[in-house]
Amino acid sequence: MLKIDSVSKTFHAGTVNEVRALQDVSLSIEDGCFTGIIGTNGSGKSTLLNAVAGTFTPDAGSIHLAGHDITRWPEYKRAALIGRVFQDPFAGTAPDMSIAENIAIAMKRGQHRSFGFAVTRAFKDDVADRVRTLKMGLEDRLDNPIGTLSGGQRQALTLLMAVWTRPKLLLLDEHTAALDPKSAAKVAELTKIIIAREKLTALMVTHSMQQAVDLPDRIIMMHRGAIVEDYQDERKQRVRVPDLMATFDRVQKRELFDESVAGMLKAQYC
Amino acid sequence: MKIELEQRGRYLLIQAKGRLDASWADHFTQTLLLQIRKGRHHLVIDASEMIFLSSAGIRALLMVYKELNIVHGSFFITNPTSFVEQTLSTSGFQMWLGKGFPEDMPAAGIAGEKDAAENTGIQGFILKDDAQLTAAEPAAWHPWQAVDKKRVQALVFEKDTCALGIGSAAASFEDARDHFGEFLAVAGNVVYQPPDEQALPDYLIPEKQFLPRMQCIQAMSCNGEMGHLIRFAPTDTTPFYRISALLTNILNQTGGKSAGFVVLGEIEGLVGTALIRSPGRLSKEREIVFPEIRDWLTFCGERSYSHQQALLTGVVSKTGATFLSPMPSAPHIAAHIHAAVFPYQPLPNGKIELESAIAKFFNGPPPLAVMHLTDDDRPAVGLGESALIRGACWFSPLQNPEVLS
Ligand SMILES: Nc1ncnc2c1ncn2[C@@H]1O[C@H](COP(=O)(O)OP(=O)(O)OP(=O)(O)O)[C@@H](O)[C@H]1O
Ligand SMILES: [Mg+2]
């Protein structure tokens, strides 16, 4: 279970560039729950994921994961519990090394910082078995440089690597946004299959409302560093893209509702 | 495809030259629907230069035909090329085909007299000279009073009643409690906005023995006949009608101090607010101020629902009352108006009947919103008041305005 409790983060505090990226955000995610996060640009989605991953320490609040208080843990220590996939399919891999070698490196990450790795026969068989589940034919190309793969293929592999050790939490930050529509659909489908198969707890940021409706079990909507909507259970089952649009619209309207509107309504709402 | 329009008396002559196929069908439909919206309800399509007609083209014609049926208009295709004639008659649309032009259609270049029913500007009809409405105020919750069972009135809405207020479509107080929102009732139909996060208005239609009923915490109603009808449509100098202008007109026509009214009209822009949290949960009266007020009310934020159709009902008076607020745009009048928004459907021209006109909307595509209209007079950023482009307004003076507290 992930428990985020009253987490706040302000960038450039006290300057003209001050950004209150997270404002007292609380969120609990049950084990095995796949949660989508949507929200306007700059609403704090990535910052929330970064707070959980340990990219920075929050100004206030606490974060618990799988029974540990990880609030003060450094990022590398959290990596043992957390798998992560970013938007850029070329991030975090060494393009000249083979697929198998890249996977081997990824496996070492977060365990201990020894850099020795060897691609053994048994390891390769294990890799081949797992890669086969992607149904992309990549199991026959494990010795090819990873740089020769398409963005969609790489992102599928990155996803596979991120869940290799069955992390306590999987973080996906717009991991299909940089792909062409067909590859994006394929990676989205794999995401759903893998998360269900491994019964993973996951947080996925997406800009696609359709994806938010189709993939996760729960949808969080963020706006200006705060959670403004939370669709769970039957509300999540009912929600459709136009409903999410309407919710965005409502959030926007709320923004325009300032003190002067309140004054006008005081005289006219009776 | 080239489309040329010419007004000839009550007819709009349409020269449709070229191919009416998939790539032109939408343009053709939109052009003609706009004319119907403007009140041109008798169309003659000259197809002497229409060289091709596909199924997409027939569909376009069908959409125009259906729209004209709604407004009791007429439509026929004259002088078709043999291809068009064959296509239409073999696909079962020979009833659209005609020869020559109607006898009462003026010759080319002569605009002639328009259909008397096709109005521009304001056109008034007296339906019943001495009709009056009986006002009542059966429930009088005031923001932000506590709500308990005693405040709630179960009201049944008869065909000759228009009403507005805050209520809930529920069987009991316990159920109603979480769902009090703005409603309006016209000719026995109710449309109501639950303060629910999905924000879809709900509606109740009288059918057989069923009469819509609501649990109300606030309600004003007007019972009786509508004695007057005005039809309004844009002119070169009046592209739309502000609510205060319509209300002033109502008071002038009735010569009275107060009136109840119903308006159906194409929206230029609506400005209003609605509950998003049920007052049913207020157990203690208190003042709700900014910023908390934003958890209770939503405000449109922009002039909204342009070109959809509004159904308004309300009460207007020259003397204020608790539930009538003075309009900043016309400080001599006070009003309380609720609006329901429906997807656009055209209205027939001329003298139309309230009950059947309303029924079309309630039996058509579902309502989009319900709101309490406001006149946003904030300096610089104010959105102004709601306005309508064209429509119909029924009204009668109130015989007992003194009952309004
Ligand atoms: N490291 C940083 N330093 C300064 N400001 C930052 C930093 N990270 C994020 N911000 C600011 O915090 C706010 C929230 O950013 P964040 O990246 O979390 O938004 P987002 O919801 O992920 O947006 P997008 O949809 O554009 O990815 C933005 O105003 C951003 O500029
Ligand atoms: Mg982001």
XYZ file of C-alpha atoms and ligand atoms in Angstrom:
707
model
C 0.000 0.000 0.000
C 1.133 3.524 -0.837
C 0.177 6.227 1.610
C 0.909 9.847 0.808
C 0.053 12.081 3.716
C -0.268 15.880 3.462
C 2.680 16.234 1.121
C 3.644 19.732 -0.002
C 6.392 20.933 -2.294
C 7.159 24.486 -3.310
C 9.833 25.245 -5.883
C 11.781 28.520 -5.687
C 10.060 29.390 -2.420
C 10.039 33.083 -1.582
C 11.033 34.222 -5.072
C 8.932 35.624 -7.896
C 9.160 32.198 -9.510
C 7.602 30.436 -6.560
C 5.550 27.416 -7.658
C 3.442 25.540 -5.161
C 3.687 22.305 -7.102
C 2.061 20.130 -4.425
C -0.289 21.574 -1.854
C -1.123 19.294 1.027
C -1.715 16.244 -1.123
C -3.011 13.085 0.556
C -3.623 9.856 -1.306
C -3.823 6.214 -0.309
C -3.565 3.444 -2.848
C -4.442 -0.098 -1.918
C -2.252 -2.989 -2.943
C -3.021 -4.119 -6.456
C -4.819 -0.903 -7.386
C -3.905 0.642 -10.724
C -4.461 4.400 -10.478
C -4.387 6.890 -13.336
C -3.526 10.551 -12.817
C -4.831 13.205 -15.183
C -4.659 16.978 -14.983
C -3.747 20.127 -16.868
C -0.150 21.006 -17.701
C 1.825 21.934 -14.625
C -0.817 20.593 -12.257
C 1.788 18.599 -10.331
C 1.367 15.095 -11.721
C 5.055 14.494 -12.389
C 5.983 16.233 -9.163
C 3.755 13.830 -7.260
C 5.464 10.862 -8.917
C 8.870 12.432 -8.223
C 7.952 12.878 -4.575
C 7.163 9.178 -4.350
C 10.259 8.135 -6.303
C 12.451 10.306 -4.108
C 13.730 12.770 -6.706
C 13.407 15.343 -3.902
C 12.329 15.372 -0.289
C 8.969 17.061 0.267
C 8.742 20.272 2.324
C 6.102 18.678 4.498
C 4.191 15.441 4.853
C 5.111 11.788 4.784
C 5.160 8.901 2.349
C 4.780 5.270 3.318
C 5.220 2.338 0.976
C 4.748 -1.330 1.843
C 4.979 -0.617 5.537
C 8.138 1.509 5.327
C 8.284 5.208 6.052
C 10.254 6.173 2.933
C 9.904 9.937 3.379
C 13.606 10.397 4.064
C 14.917 7.507 1.959
C 17.238 8.501 -0.872
C 16.090 7.794 -4.399
C 18.385 4.778 -4.987
C 17.098 3.066 -1.866
C 13.488 3.548 -2.959
C 14.366 2.094 -6.356
C 14.476 -1.338 -4.728
C 10.720 -1.005 -4.105
C 9.710 1.086 -7.099
C 9.755 0.451 -10.832
C 9.556 3.419 -13.127
C 8.917 4.190 -16.791
C 9.267 7.670 -18.280
C 7.928 9.272 -21.405
C 11.169 9.058 -23.363
C 11.684 5.514 -24.682
C 15.391 6.256 -25.048
C 15.868 7.178 -21.398
C 17.744 4.893 -19.035
C 19.124 2.493 -21.606
C 22.549 2.185 -23.215
C 21.845 2.195 -26.980
C 24.997 0.340 -28.033
C 24.569 -2.507 -25.592
C 22.419 -5.499 -26.388
C 18.910 -5.988 -25.129
C 20.108 -8.724 -22.755
C 22.913 -6.547 -21.366
C 20.573 -3.628 -20.816
C 18.229 -5.869 -18.907
C 21.115 -7.228 -16.830
C 22.170 -3.697 -15.878
C 18.644 -2.772 -14.962
C 18.415 -5.820 -12.695
C 21.416 -4.748 -10.686
C 19.949 -1.326 -10.110
C 18.649 -0.698 -6.641
C 20.107 -3.906 -5.241
C 23.678 -2.993 -4.505
C 25.861 -0.680 -6.451
C 28.342 -3.240 -7.759
C 28.750 -2.773 -11.458
C 29.814 -6.284 -12.365
C 27.317 -8.085 -14.495
C 27.433 -11.228 -16.500
C 24.842 -12.458 -18.906
C 24.644 -16.143 -18.045
C 22.834 -18.801 -20.034
C 20.182 -19.271 -17.343
C 19.643 -15.533 -17.140
C 19.268 -15.353 -20.902
C 16.673 -18.111 -20.884
C 14.742 -16.290 -18.213
C 14.962 -13.076 -20.237
C 13.792 -14.838 -23.385
C 10.802 -16.315 -21.567
C 9.731 -12.984 -20.221
C 10.355 -11.050 -23.422
C 8.274 -13.611 -25.285
C 5.226 -12.520 -23.279
C 5.415 -9.149 -25.062
C 4.531 -10.986 -28.270
C 6.794 -8.700 -30.294
C 9.300 -11.308 -31.463
C 12.069 -9.602 -29.501
C 13.133 -12.845 -27.801
C 15.067 -13.716 -30.979
C 16.922 -10.416 -30.967
C 18.333 -10.361 -27.450
C 21.887 -9.919 -28.727
C 21.011 -6.949 -30.934
C 21.844 -3.462 -29.715
C 18.828 -1.956 -27.964
C 19.328 1.165 -30.099
C 18.035 -0.729 -33.134
C 14.544 -1.105 -31.657
C 11.598 1.160 -32.358
C 10.287 3.458 -29.643
C 7.326 1.192 -28.970
C 9.506 -1.906 -28.664
C 11.864 -0.147 -26.297
C 9.062 1.183 -24.166
C 7.618 -2.333 -23.919
C 11.005 -3.614 -22.799
C 11.446 -0.770 -20.321
C 8.081 -1.662 -18.872
C 9.113 -5.293 -18.602
C 12.346 -4.320 -16.856
C 10.523 -2.021 -14.483
C 8.343 -4.875 -13.250
C 11.052 -7.586 -13.361
C 11.399 -7.925 -9.604
C 7.708 -7.325 -8.953
C 8.145 -3.892 -7.372
C 5.853 -2.718 -4.583
C 4.920 0.192 -6.813
C 5.106 0.951 -10.525
C 5.300 4.589 -11.624
C 4.447 5.459 -15.234
C 4.822 9.066 -16.354
C 3.111 9.525 -19.737
C 4.958 6.454 -20.886
C 3.031 6.226 -24.153
C 2.951 9.940 -24.994
C 6.075 9.969 -27.180
C 4.998 6.993 -29.290
C 3.113 6.881 -32.562
C -0.592 6.041 -32.062
C -0.255 2.375 -32.987
C 2.728 1.747 -30.713
C 1.058 3.758 -27.950
C -1.979 1.499 -28.145
C 0.217 -1.597 -28.028
C 2.178 -0.355 -24.990
C -1.058 0.679 -23.272
C -2.451 -2.798 -23.800
C 0.731 -4.404 -22.453
C 0.595 -2.099 -19.456
C -2.855 -3.281 -18.580
C -1.970 -6.949 -19.097
C 1.272 -6.819 -17.113
C -0.181 -4.871 -14.200
C -3.090 -7.308 -13.971
C -0.899 -10.378 -14.338
C 1.602 -9.261 -11.686
C -1.144 -7.734 -9.493
C 0.915 -4.555 -9.247
C 0.144 -1.361 -7.436
C 0.644 1.344 -10.054
C 0.408 5.084 -10.611
C 0.148 6.186 -14.225
C 0.205 9.798 -15.396
C -1.514 10.234 -18.737
C -2.718 13.036 -20.952
C -5.109 10.733 -22.733
C -8.517 10.789 -21.106
C -9.474 7.750 -23.126
C -6.509 5.908 -21.644
C -7.522 7.051 -18.173
C -10.988 5.628 -18.745
C -9.782 2.376 -20.326
C -6.757 1.270 -18.322
C -6.734 2.001 -14.583
C -9.072 1.006 -11.748
C -9.142 4.493 -10.332
C -8.647 8.032 -11.702
C -7.220 10.985 -9.810
C -7.541 14.444 -11.293
C -5.003 17.096 -10.281
C -5.195 20.845 -10.637
C -2.757 23.420 -9.288
C -0.932 21.011 -7.047
C -4.043 19.502 -5.491
C -6.236 16.484 -6.081
C -9.602 17.803 -7.259
C -11.340 14.573 -8.244
C -11.039 10.928 -7.355
C -13.037 8.377 -9.333
C -13.154 4.972 -7.641
C -15.294 1.855 -7.737
C -18.691 2.341 -9.376
C -17.979 6.001 -10.128
C -14.904 4.891 -12.036
C -16.904 2.220 -13.838
C -19.461 4.788 -14.901
C -17.101 7.553 -15.964
C -16.589 8.290 -19.674
C -14.391 10.775 -21.504
C -17.106 13.467 -21.744
C -17.574 13.211 -17.962
C -13.873 13.858 -17.455
C -14.097 16.822 -19.833
C -17.052 18.120 -17.855
C -15.052 17.733 -14.672
C -12.152 19.708 -16.165
C -14.677 22.326 -17.156
C -16.014 22.452 -13.620
C -12.534 22.821 -12.199
C -11.886 25.676 -14.608
C -15.160 27.354 -13.658
C -14.262 27.098 -10.024
C -11.076 28.943 -10.815
C -13.045 31.833 -12.359
C -15.311 31.962 -9.325
C -13.534 34.646 -7.356
C -14.514 36.998 -4.594
C -16.210 39.406 -7.013
C -18.479 36.617 -8.253
C -19.299 35.753 -4.662
C -20.275 39.399 -4.070
C -22.498 39.504 -7.146
C -24.215 36.252 -6.177
C -24.784 37.429 -2.637
C -27.103 40.085 -4.046
C -28.700 37.915 -6.698
C -28.857 34.382 -5.385
C -31.967 34.175 -3.315
C -21.926 22.806 -55.513
C -23.125 26.354 -55.719
C -26.100 27.395 -53.590
C -27.973 30.601 -54.397
C -30.773 31.845 -52.171
C -33.553 34.208 -53.149
C -36.478 35.323 -51.023
C -39.659 35.320 -53.133
C -42.680 36.156 -51.044
C -43.173 33.519 -48.407
C -40.843 31.180 -50.295
C -37.115 30.820 -50.210
C -35.957 29.748 -53.642
C -32.777 27.710 -53.560
C -30.771 27.202 -56.709
C -28.589 24.193 -56.028
C -26.134 23.863 -58.890
C -23.655 21.030 -59.316
C -23.231 17.756 -57.470
C -25.068 17.091 -54.238
C -22.809 14.332 -52.986
C -20.935 13.365 -49.822
C -18.467 16.207 -50.121
C -21.209 18.867 -50.410
C -23.976 17.317 -48.328
C -22.936 18.858 -45.044
C -22.491 22.333 -46.499
C -25.895 22.050 -48.149
C -27.611 20.931 -44.933
C -25.976 23.587 -42.791
C -26.852 26.346 -45.265
C -30.499 25.343 -45.346
C -30.840 24.644 -41.626
C -29.542 28.137 -40.937
C -32.299 29.543 -43.165
C -34.882 27.502 -41.275
C -33.441 28.835 -38.015
C -33.960 32.320 -39.402
C -37.632 31.584 -39.956
C -37.665 30.658 -43.661
C -40.014 27.736 -43.478
C -41.164 27.362 -47.096
C -38.362 26.145 -49.303
C -38.388 25.537 -53.029
C -35.306 23.844 -54.386
C -34.637 24.492 -58.044
C -32.735 21.400 -59.187
C -32.556 22.284 -62.879
C -28.783 22.456 -62.619
C -28.258 19.717 -60.054
C -26.263 17.269 -62.093
C -25.788 14.500 -59.550
C -27.418 13.287 -56.358
C -25.934 10.535 -54.193
C -27.352 8.814 -51.134
C -25.424 11.282 -48.983
C -27.254 14.021 -50.877
C -30.631 12.384 -50.257
C -29.758 12.193 -46.591
C -29.037 15.921 -46.614
C -32.431 16.596 -48.207
C -34.061 14.342 -45.648
C -32.548 16.282 -42.762
C -33.877 19.536 -44.168
C -37.271 17.939 -44.753
C -37.461 16.651 -41.171
C -36.513 20.020 -39.748
C -39.254 21.647 -41.829
C -41.758 19.114 -40.554
C -41.007 20.171 -36.984
C -41.897 23.770 -37.815
C -44.861 22.883 -40.076
C -42.998 24.254 -43.076
C -43.034 23.074 -46.668
C -40.468 21.802 -49.081
C -40.338 20.665 -52.673
C -37.887 20.145 -55.473
C -38.746 21.673 -58.798
C -37.437 21.286 -62.344
C -35.152 18.369 -61.504
C -32.688 17.122 -64.062
C -33.650 13.677 -65.259
C -30.861 12.130 -63.185
C -32.139 13.733 -59.991
C -35.733 12.920 -60.849
C -34.872 9.272 -61.443
C -32.765 8.978 -58.315
C -35.476 10.459 -56.118
C -38.399 8.585 -57.581
C -36.623 5.237 -57.577
C -35.594 5.675 -53.957
C -39.095 6.493 -52.805
C -38.919 10.267 -52.470
C -41.115 11.210 -55.396
C -43.350 13.156 -53.001
C -40.670 15.835 -52.898
C -40.831 16.406 -56.640
C -42.907 19.172 -58.115
C -43.273 21.034 -61.402
C -42.845 24.752 -61.938
C -43.280 27.205 -59.069
C -46.098 27.815 -56.579
C -48.809 30.125 -57.894
C -48.355 32.637 -55.110
C -44.622 32.911 -55.664
C -43.633 36.321 -57.038
C -41.621 36.480 -60.263
C -37.847 36.545 -60.270
C -36.344 39.657 -58.716
C -39.473 40.511 -56.733
C -39.075 39.892 -53.031
C -42.809 40.346 -52.395
C -44.518 40.075 -49.039
C -43.044 37.692 -46.518
C -45.062 35.089 -44.734
C -47.092 36.994 -42.162
C -45.945 34.511 -39.554
C -42.278 34.977 -40.360
C -41.329 37.693 -37.997
C -38.502 40.065 -37.594
C -38.417 42.240 -34.556
C -41.204 41.896 -32.039
C -44.622 40.596 -32.912
C -47.372 40.440 -30.304
C -50.437 38.205 -30.022
C -53.213 38.484 -27.517
C -54.340 34.994 -26.572
C -56.818 35.928 -23.882
C -57.207 39.543 -22.950
C -58.158 39.191 -19.317
C -56.031 36.178 -18.378
C -54.279 36.441 -15.057
C -51.991 34.202 -13.078
C -52.354 33.329 -9.431
C -49.010 33.419 -7.689
C -48.004 31.281 -4.743
C -44.898 30.759 -2.700
C -45.354 27.374 -1.098
C -41.776 26.917 0.094
C -39.456 29.682 1.170
C -35.974 28.466 2.006
C -33.489 31.275 1.955
C -29.728 30.746 1.596
C -28.271 29.405 3.811
C -30.938 28.365 6.236
C -30.924 24.968 7.862
C -33.122 22.406 6.143
C -35.301 20.062 8.088
C -38.406 18.101 7.231
C -40.716 20.994 8.080
C -39.196 23.160 5.339
C -39.985 20.701 2.607
C -43.180 20.871 0.567
C -44.175 18.070 -1.755
C -45.572 19.849 -4.824
C -47.425 18.420 -7.782
C -47.171 20.331 -11.048
C -50.351 20.624 -13.076
C -50.504 21.534 -16.762
C -51.591 25.104 -16.057
C -48.753 25.871 -13.666
C -45.305 27.229 -14.185
C -42.972 27.168 -11.252
C -39.363 27.510 -10.259
C -37.338 26.896 -7.160
C -35.086 24.475 -5.386
C -36.246 20.928 -4.983
C -35.521 17.314 -5.455
C -37.183 14.549 -7.411
C -37.413 12.081 -4.571
C -39.978 10.013 -2.771
C -39.078 11.026 0.763
C -37.327 13.777 2.684
C -34.486 11.415 3.597
C -33.853 10.677 -0.057
C -34.374 14.289 -1.138
C -31.945 15.655 1.407
C -28.794 15.078 -0.618
C -30.295 16.145 -3.922
C -31.839 19.604 -3.621
C -31.080 21.642 -6.725
C -32.556 24.243 -9.074
C -35.673 23.252 -10.982
C -38.345 24.698 -13.181
C -41.751 23.390 -14.157
C -43.706 24.412 -17.264
C -46.947 22.920 -18.557
C -46.641 19.976 -16.211
C -43.038 19.145 -17.197
C -40.228 19.442 -14.690
C -36.530 19.790 -15.355
C -34.181 19.778 -12.433
C -30.463 19.902 -11.770
C -29.312 17.518 -9.065
C -26.268 18.998 -7.344
C -24.474 15.808 -8.249
C -20.943 15.643 -9.553
C -22.133 14.153 -12.843
C -24.223 17.303 -13.210
C -26.745 15.905 -15.687
C -30.177 17.482 -15.359
C -33.044 15.128 -14.713
C -36.611 15.607 -15.927
C -40.158 14.475 -15.291
C -42.834 14.390 -17.978
C -46.575 14.111 -17.280
C -47.837 10.894 -18.779
C -51.249 9.274 -18.474
C -52.071 9.487 -14.758
C -48.559 10.501 -13.768
C -48.071 14.076 -12.644
C -44.526 15.184 -11.832
C -43.951 16.001 -8.192
C -40.997 17.442 -6.351
C -39.915 17.812 -2.755
C -39.277 21.553 -2.616
C -37.511 23.785 -0.142
C -38.037 26.898 -2.240
C -40.774 27.440 -4.799
C -42.700 30.161 -6.564
C -45.520 29.181 -8.843
C -47.939 30.854 -11.223
C -51.193 29.162 -11.933
C -53.558 30.003 -14.789
C -53.584 30.891 -18.458
C -51.044 32.790 -20.484
C -52.901 35.731 -22.056
C -50.102 37.096 -24.212
C -47.503 35.820 -26.615
C -44.694 37.749 -28.163
C -42.468 36.411 -30.870
C -39.067 38.021 -31.165
C -36.480 37.687 -33.884
C -33.343 39.594 -34.766
C -33.349 42.687 -36.933
C -30.470 44.664 -38.393
C -30.409 46.836 -35.310
C -31.370 44.246 -32.699
C -29.292 41.108 -33.185
C -30.528 39.665 -29.873
C -32.759 40.452 -26.915
C -31.518 40.974 -23.391
C -33.644 39.492 -20.668
C -34.282 42.893 -19.106
C -35.597 44.153 -22.471
C -37.975 41.204 -22.750
C -39.158 41.693 -19.166
C -39.684 45.413 -19.683
C -41.736 44.577 -22.739
C -43.813 42.095 -20.730
C -44.584 44.665 -18.044
C -45.453 47.291 -20.650
C -47.824 44.967 -22.495
C -49.654 43.812 -19.414
C -49.774 47.312 -18.023
C -49.275 45.597 -14.721
C -46.761 45.725 -11.974
C -45.889 42.068 -12.083
C -46.127 39.067 -14.356
C -45.325 35.418 -14.686
C -43.733 34.233 -17.907
C -42.322 31.380 -19.949
C -39.804 31.883 -22.739
C -38.512 29.468 -25.352
C -35.661 30.876 -27.341
C -32.383 30.413 -29.122
C -29.591 31.417 -26.789
C -27.179 34.241 -27.464
C -25.581 33.618 -24.072
C -26.743 32.577 -20.626
C -25.265 33.848 -17.386
C -26.164 32.028 -14.233
C -25.396 29.915 -11.258
C -26.541 26.597 -9.783
C -26.179 24.582 -6.629
C -23.481 21.936 -6.630
C -24.024 20.833 -3.055
C -27.406 20.104 -1.567
C -28.560 22.577 1.101
C -30.344 19.584 2.622
C -27.257 18.888 4.649
C -27.274 22.285 6.369
C -28.246 21.487 9.923
C -27.613 24.991 11.181
C -28.206 28.335 9.498
C -24.995 30.169 8.716
C -23.496 32.585 6.282
C -21.487 30.922 3.543
C -18.877 33.227 2.094
C -15.943 33.077 -0.265
C -14.081 30.774 -0.695
C -16.418 28.170 0.799
C -19.282 29.385 -1.354
C -17.520 27.720 -4.302
C -18.285 24.344 -2.762
C -22.002 25.183 -2.861
C -22.560 27.128 -6.044
C -21.063 26.979 -9.490
C -20.957 30.048 -11.702
C -20.913 29.771 -15.494
C -17.703 31.811 -15.875
C -18.570 32.782 -19.455
C -21.655 33.527 -21.509
C -22.725 29.988 -22.148
C -24.818 27.680 -24.332
C -24.785 29.933 -27.344
C -27.206 28.723 -30.095
C -28.830 26.075 -27.959
C -32.437 26.509 -26.913
C -33.430 27.896 -23.532
C -36.622 27.320 -21.649
C -37.030 30.063 -19.061
C -39.666 30.645 -16.504
C -39.925 33.255 -13.845
C -41.635 36.096 -12.136
C -40.980 39.781 -12.771
C -42.181 42.721 -10.711
C -41.750 46.454 -10.417
C -41.756 46.089 -6.677
C -39.232 43.772 -5.130
C -39.877 40.775 -2.922
C -37.688 38.374 -0.991
C -37.198 36.022 -3.896
C -37.031 38.674 -6.599
C -33.738 40.457 -7.018
C -33.428 43.823 -8.763
C -31.656 43.550 -12.115
C -28.625 45.817 -12.244
C -29.265 46.318 -16.004
C -32.814 47.505 -15.315
C -32.959 48.556 -11.666
C -36.678 49.377 -11.853
C -37.516 45.695 -12.197
C -36.845 42.708 -10.003
C -37.031 39.133 -11.171
C -36.302 35.527 -10.399
C -35.656 33.380 -13.453
C -34.601 29.789 -13.939
C -33.398 28.481 -17.277
C -33.165 24.985 -18.686
C -30.980 24.408 -21.731
C -31.979 21.963 -24.457
C -30.182 21.075 -27.671
C -31.446 23.407 -30.399
C -34.697 22.584 -32.160
C -36.516 25.099 -34.344
C -39.880 26.571 -33.369
C -42.727 27.081 -35.831
C -43.378 30.710 -36.772
C -46.245 32.801 -35.566
C -48.797 32.052 -32.926
C -47.684 28.826 -31.288
C -49.155 26.953 -28.402
C -47.179 26.714 -25.168
C -47.970 23.169 -24.116
C -47.163 21.471 -27.410
C -44.080 23.612 -28.018
C -42.708 22.628 -24.610
C -43.600 18.964 -25.038
C -41.373 18.761 -28.135
C -38.360 19.679 -26.049
C -39.112 17.323 -23.206
C -39.661 14.484 -25.667
C -36.526 15.334 -27.662
C -32.832 15.123 -26.777
C -32.272 15.490 -23.004
C -31.618 18.843 -21.293
C -28.050 20.032 -20.867
C -28.291 22.283 -17.831
C -30.522 24.143 -15.421
C -29.513 27.399 -13.809
C -30.621 30.393 -11.841
C -30.013 33.395 -14.079
C -28.051 36.324 -12.771
C -27.225 39.736 -14.174
C -23.466 39.918 -13.806
C -22.765 43.620 -13.337
C -19.242 43.330 -11.965
C -17.164 46.249 -13.225
C -14.897 45.388 -16.183
C -15.138 41.593 -15.873
C -18.922 41.231 -15.609
C -20.535 38.858 -18.104
C -23.671 40.978 -18.349
C -27.136 39.509 -18.495
C -28.495 36.572 -20.442
C -29.814 37.200 -23.929
C -31.792 35.328 -26.564
C -31.679 35.619 -30.329
C -35.200 34.574 -31.283
C -38.084 32.804 -29.717
C -41.445 32.999 -28.053
C -42.508 34.474 -24.750
C -45.829 33.736 -23.056
C -46.999 35.778 -20.083
C -49.845 37.093 -17.974
C -50.044 39.608 -15.154
C -50.217 38.328 -11.589
C -53.543 38.920 -9.923
C -52.108 38.593 -6.399
C -48.483 39.805 -6.368
C -48.842 40.602 -2.664
C -48.458 36.907 -1.752
C -44.801 37.095 -2.756
C -43.092 37.743 0.547
N 12.454 20.792 -10.484
C 11.623 21.825 -10.614
N 12.026 23.083 -10.396
C 11.180 24.113 -10.508
N 9.881 24.011 -10.824
C 9.415 22.790 -11.054
C 10.245 21.637 -10.974
N 9.493 20.552 -11.246
C 8.246 21.000 -11.511
N 8.193 22.341 -11.391
C 7.009 23.190 -11.549
O 5.980 22.623 -10.764
C 4.728 22.682 -11.443
C 4.164 21.285 -11.587
O 4.971 20.591 -12.538
P 4.729 19.109 -12.962
O 5.842 18.728 -13.879
O 4.520 18.283 -11.775
O 3.389 19.208 -13.762
P 2.633 18.099 -14.592
O 1.275 18.011 -14.043
O 3.426 16.857 -14.661
O 2.553 18.787 -16.011
P 2.725 18.210 -17.485
O 1.384 17.707 -17.855
O 3.085 19.404 -18.277
O 3.765 17.141 -17.449
C 4.999 23.364 -12.761
O 4.679 24.725 -12.623
C 6.482 23.175 -12.970
O 7.028 24.224 -13.715
Mg 4.374 15.827 -16.184
